[in-house]
C-alpha cells in the first residue's frame, strides 16, 4: 500500500530546471564524431598518433578504408595494416555522382585506380561491432559504406557507420577543417568574429557561407549595386545560420 495518499512536496520557493545533456553527446577536446551514411563516404585529414574507431551501427554493413599520405600516394600502412581489397565499392561510389567526394580526392591527388583498400565487416557482422586503428603518419583517410540498391527479395540495404576520431595533438587543431567548396571559388573570404566584410557578386553567382566552428550566427545583407549607384540603400537582411 501507499504510505501516503499525497505526493511528496519539496518545500521552499520554485527551483529552476536543469539542462540535461546526454553524456554521449558531450563535446570533448580532441574527439570528433563523424557519421558515414549508407551508400556514402567521408574524407578526413588524420595525423600521426590519432586513433580511428569505426562502429558498424546496424550490422552487416561493409566498410572500405583508403589511406593516403600528404602527397596523395595510397598506402594502407598509414593505418598499420595491409591492404586486402581494391576499393571496388568506393570506386563505384565515386563514379555514381558523389561529386564532392570526387572533387576532394582530385584536390588531394588521390587516384582510386591505384588504391589498395582495407575492407572491414561483411553481411554476417553483428550490430555495434567496432574496429580501431592507430594512424602511423600524417595523411588523409577515406571511409566508405558502399552498397548497391537492395533487391526486393534481399536484406542487404546500406546502413550508416559511426566514426570516432581521437586526436593525438588536439591543441594543433584549434578549428575544424573546412569542407570542400561546392565549386571552384572565385573569392575565398574569411570573416573574423565580431567583424563584417563587404564584397561584390555578379548575377548568376552562388554564395556559400560556412559556420567554421559552430554556434556562430551570421547576418547576411545584400544590396542591389544598381540601386546603390542611385543612392537607394534597401538591403535584404537575412540570418543565414
mmCIF file of C-alpha atoms in Angstrom, residues 105-229:
data_model
loop_
_atom_site.group_PDB
_atom_site.id
_atom_site.type_symbol
_atom_site.label_atom_id
_atom_site.label_comp_id
_atom_site.label_asym_id
_atom_site.label_seq_id
_atom_site.Cartn_x
_atom_site.Cartn_y
_atom_site.Cartn_z
ATOM 1 C CA UNK A 105 40.027 13.179 -53.978
ATOM 2 C CA UNK A 106 41.185 15.160 -57.019
ATOM 3 C CA UNK A 107 42.306 18.116 -54.887
ATOM 4 C CA UNK A 108 44.428 15.773 -52.765
ATOM 5 C CA UNK A 109 45.729 13.913 -55.842
ATOM 6 C CA UNK A 110 44.376 10.579 -54.588
ATOM 7 C CA UNK A 111 43.976 8.150 -57.503
ATOM 8 C CA UNK A 112 41.461 5.409 -56.720
ATOM 9 C CA UNK A 113 42.595 3.468 -59.782
ATOM 10 C CA UNK A 114 45.748 2.634 -57.838
ATOM 11 C CA UNK A 115 44.011 2.272 -54.495
ATOM 12 C CA UNK A 116 44.617 -0.610 -52.160
ATOM 13 C CA UNK A 117 41.848 -0.537 -49.580
ATOM 14 C CA UNK A 118 41.257 -2.115 -46.189
ATOM 15 C CA UNK A 119 37.915 -3.921 -46.253
ATOM 16 C CA UNK A 120 36.107 -4.412 -42.940
ATOM 17 C CA UNK A 121 32.966 -6.276 -41.937
ATOM 18 C CA UNK A 122 30.622 -8.396 -44.064
ATOM 19 C CA UNK A 123 26.969 -9.455 -44.225
ATOM 20 C CA UNK A 124 27.347 -11.568 -41.067
ATOM 21 C CA UNK A 125 28.825 -8.796 -38.901
ATOM 22 C CA UNK A 126 26.718 -8.197 -35.743
ATOM 23 C CA UNK A 127 25.451 -4.720 -34.902
ATOM 24 C CA UNK A 128 27.763 -2.488 -32.828
ATOM 25 C CA UNK A 129 30.905 -4.320 -33.972
ATOM 26 C CA UNK A 130 33.911 -1.992 -33.594
ATOM 27 C CA UNK A 131 37.322 -1.808 -35.275
ATOM 28 C CA UNK A 132 40.120 0.518 -34.124
ATOM 29 C CA UNK A 133 43.229 1.764 -35.944
ATOM 30 C CA UNK A 134 46.244 3.852 -34.932
ATOM 31 C CA UNK A 135 47.496 6.351 -37.512
ATOM 32 C CA UNK A 136 51.225 5.938 -38.157
ATOM 33 C CA UNK A 137 51.781 9.008 -40.369
ATOM 34 C CA UNK A 138 50.030 12.221 -41.353
ATOM 35 C CA UNK A 139 47.720 11.918 -44.321
ATOM 36 C CA UNK A 140 44.148 11.505 -45.490
ATOM 37 C CA UNK A 141 41.595 8.800 -44.838
ATOM 38 C CA UNK A 142 38.527 7.920 -46.901
ATOM 39 C CA UNK A 143 35.896 5.868 -45.060
ATOM 40 C CA UNK A 144 33.130 4.402 -47.222
ATOM 41 C CA UNK A 145 29.981 2.420 -46.519
ATOM 42 C CA UNK A 146 29.385 1.062 -50.040
ATOM 43 C CA UNK A 147 26.338 -0.845 -51.151
ATOM 44 C CA UNK A 148 24.203 -1.381 -54.221
ATOM 45 C CA UNK A 149 20.445 -0.847 -54.426
ATOM 46 C CA UNK A 150 18.728 -3.599 -52.442
ATOM 47 C CA UNK A 151 16.806 -6.187 -54.408
ATOM 48 C CA UNK A 152 13.199 -6.790 -53.280
ATOM 49 C CA UNK A 153 13.963 -10.321 -52.084
ATOM 50 C CA UNK A 154 17.234 -9.388 -50.329
ATOM 51 C CA UNK A 155 18.073 -7.920 -46.914
ATOM 52 C CA UNK A 156 21.284 -6.069 -47.700
ATOM 53 C CA UNK A 157 20.336 -2.418 -47.538
ATOM 54 C CA UNK A 158 23.160 0.036 -46.848
ATOM 55 C CA UNK A 159 23.336 1.346 -43.274
ATOM 56 C CA UNK A 160 25.465 4.009 -41.558
ATOM 57 C CA UNK A 161 28.822 3.703 -39.831
ATOM 58 C CA UNK A 162 29.889 5.844 -36.882
ATOM 59 C CA UNK A 163 33.493 7.039 -36.791
ATOM 60 C CA UNK A 164 35.190 8.344 -33.645
ATOM 61 C CA UNK A 165 38.487 10.182 -34.098
ATOM 62 C CA UNK A 166 40.703 10.750 -31.053
ATOM 63 C CA UNK A 167 43.355 13.321 -31.896
ATOM 64 C CA UNK A 168 46.880 12.812 -30.580
ATOM 65 C CA UNK A 169 47.533 16.572 -30.648
ATOM 66 C CA UNK A 170 44.187 18.321 -30.205
ATOM 67 C CA UNK A 171 45.893 21.603 -29.421
ATOM 68 C CA UNK A 172 47.184 21.777 -33.001
ATOM 69 C CA UNK A 173 43.619 21.724 -34.329
ATOM 70 C CA UNK A 174 42.155 24.934 -32.969
ATOM 71 C CA UNK A 175 39.411 24.937 -35.575
ATOM 72 C CA UNK A 176 37.576 22.397 -37.675
ATOM 73 C CA UNK A 177 38.680 21.521 -41.166
ATOM 74 C CA UNK A 178 36.654 23.390 -43.750
ATOM 75 C CA UNK A 179 34.605 21.218 -46.091
ATOM 76 C CA UNK A 180 35.494 21.223 -49.739
ATOM 77 C CA UNK A 181 33.736 24.025 -51.670
ATOM 78 C CA UNK A 182 30.759 23.117 -53.818
ATOM 79 C CA UNK A 183 32.600 24.520 -56.859
ATOM 80 C CA UNK A 184 35.877 26.267 -57.680
ATOM 81 C CA UNK A 185 35.618 29.511 -55.658
ATOM 82 C CA UNK A 186 36.001 32.914 -57.289
ATOM 83 C CA UNK A 187 36.505 34.543 -53.877
ATOM 84 C CA UNK A 188 37.532 32.979 -50.556
ATOM 85 C CA UNK A 189 36.798 35.411 -47.741
ATOM 86 C CA UNK A 190 37.365 34.731 -44.031
ATOM 87 C CA UNK A 191 35.175 36.897 -41.780
ATOM 88 C CA UNK A 192 36.683 37.000 -38.300
ATOM 89 C CA UNK A 193 34.470 37.015 -35.213
ATOM 90 C CA UNK A 194 32.802 40.317 -34.305
ATOM 91 C CA UNK A 195 33.621 41.795 -37.719
ATOM 92 C CA UNK A 196 31.943 42.305 -41.084
ATOM 93 C CA UNK A 197 33.197 42.182 -44.672
ATOM 94 C CA UNK A 198 31.797 43.567 -47.904
ATOM 95 C CA UNK A 199 32.298 42.005 -51.326
ATOM 96 C CA UNK A 200 30.831 42.289 -54.806
ATOM 97 C CA UNK A 201 28.998 39.453 -56.558
ATOM 98 C CA UNK A 202 27.537 39.243 -60.027
ATOM 99 C CA UNK A 203 24.195 37.901 -61.230
ATOM 100 C CA UNK A 204 24.252 34.124 -61.505
ATOM 101 C CA UNK A 205 26.998 33.563 -58.940
ATOM 102 C CA UNK A 206 26.406 31.440 -55.829
ATOM 103 C CA UNK A 207 27.413 32.292 -52.263
ATOM 104 C CA UNK A 208 28.412 29.520 -49.840
ATOM 105 C CA UNK A 209 28.591 30.542 -46.158
ATOM 106 C CA UNK A 210 30.302 28.116 -43.750
ATOM 107 C CA UNK A 211 29.993 28.287 -39.961
ATOM 108 C CA UNK A 212 33.558 27.150 -39.252
ATOM 109 C CA UNK A 213 33.468 26.370 -35.527
ATOM 110 C CA UNK A 214 29.709 26.228 -34.943
ATOM 111 C CA UNK A 215 27.267 28.288 -32.887
ATOM 112 C CA UNK A 216 28.023 31.490 -34.783
ATOM 113 C CA UNK A 217 25.034 33.464 -36.038
ATOM 114 C CA UNK A 218 25.603 35.042 -39.442
ATOM 115 C CA UNK A 219 23.766 38.156 -40.596
ATOM 116 C CA UNK A 220 23.871 38.437 -44.376
ATOM 117 C CA UNK A 221 22.873 41.687 -46.039
ATOM 118 C CA UNK A 222 22.810 42.117 -49.802
ATOM 119 C CA UNK A 223 22.269 45.300 -51.799
ATOM 120 C CA UNK A 224 21.478 45.932 -55.425
ATOM 121 C CA UNK A 225 24.542 47.609 -56.951
ATOM 122 C CA UNK A 226 22.309 49.435 -59.413
ATOM 123 C CA UNK A 227 20.180 50.891 -56.599
ATOM 124 C CA UNK A 228 23.238 51.825 -54.552
ATOM 125 C CA UNK A 229 24.541 53.780 -57.526
#
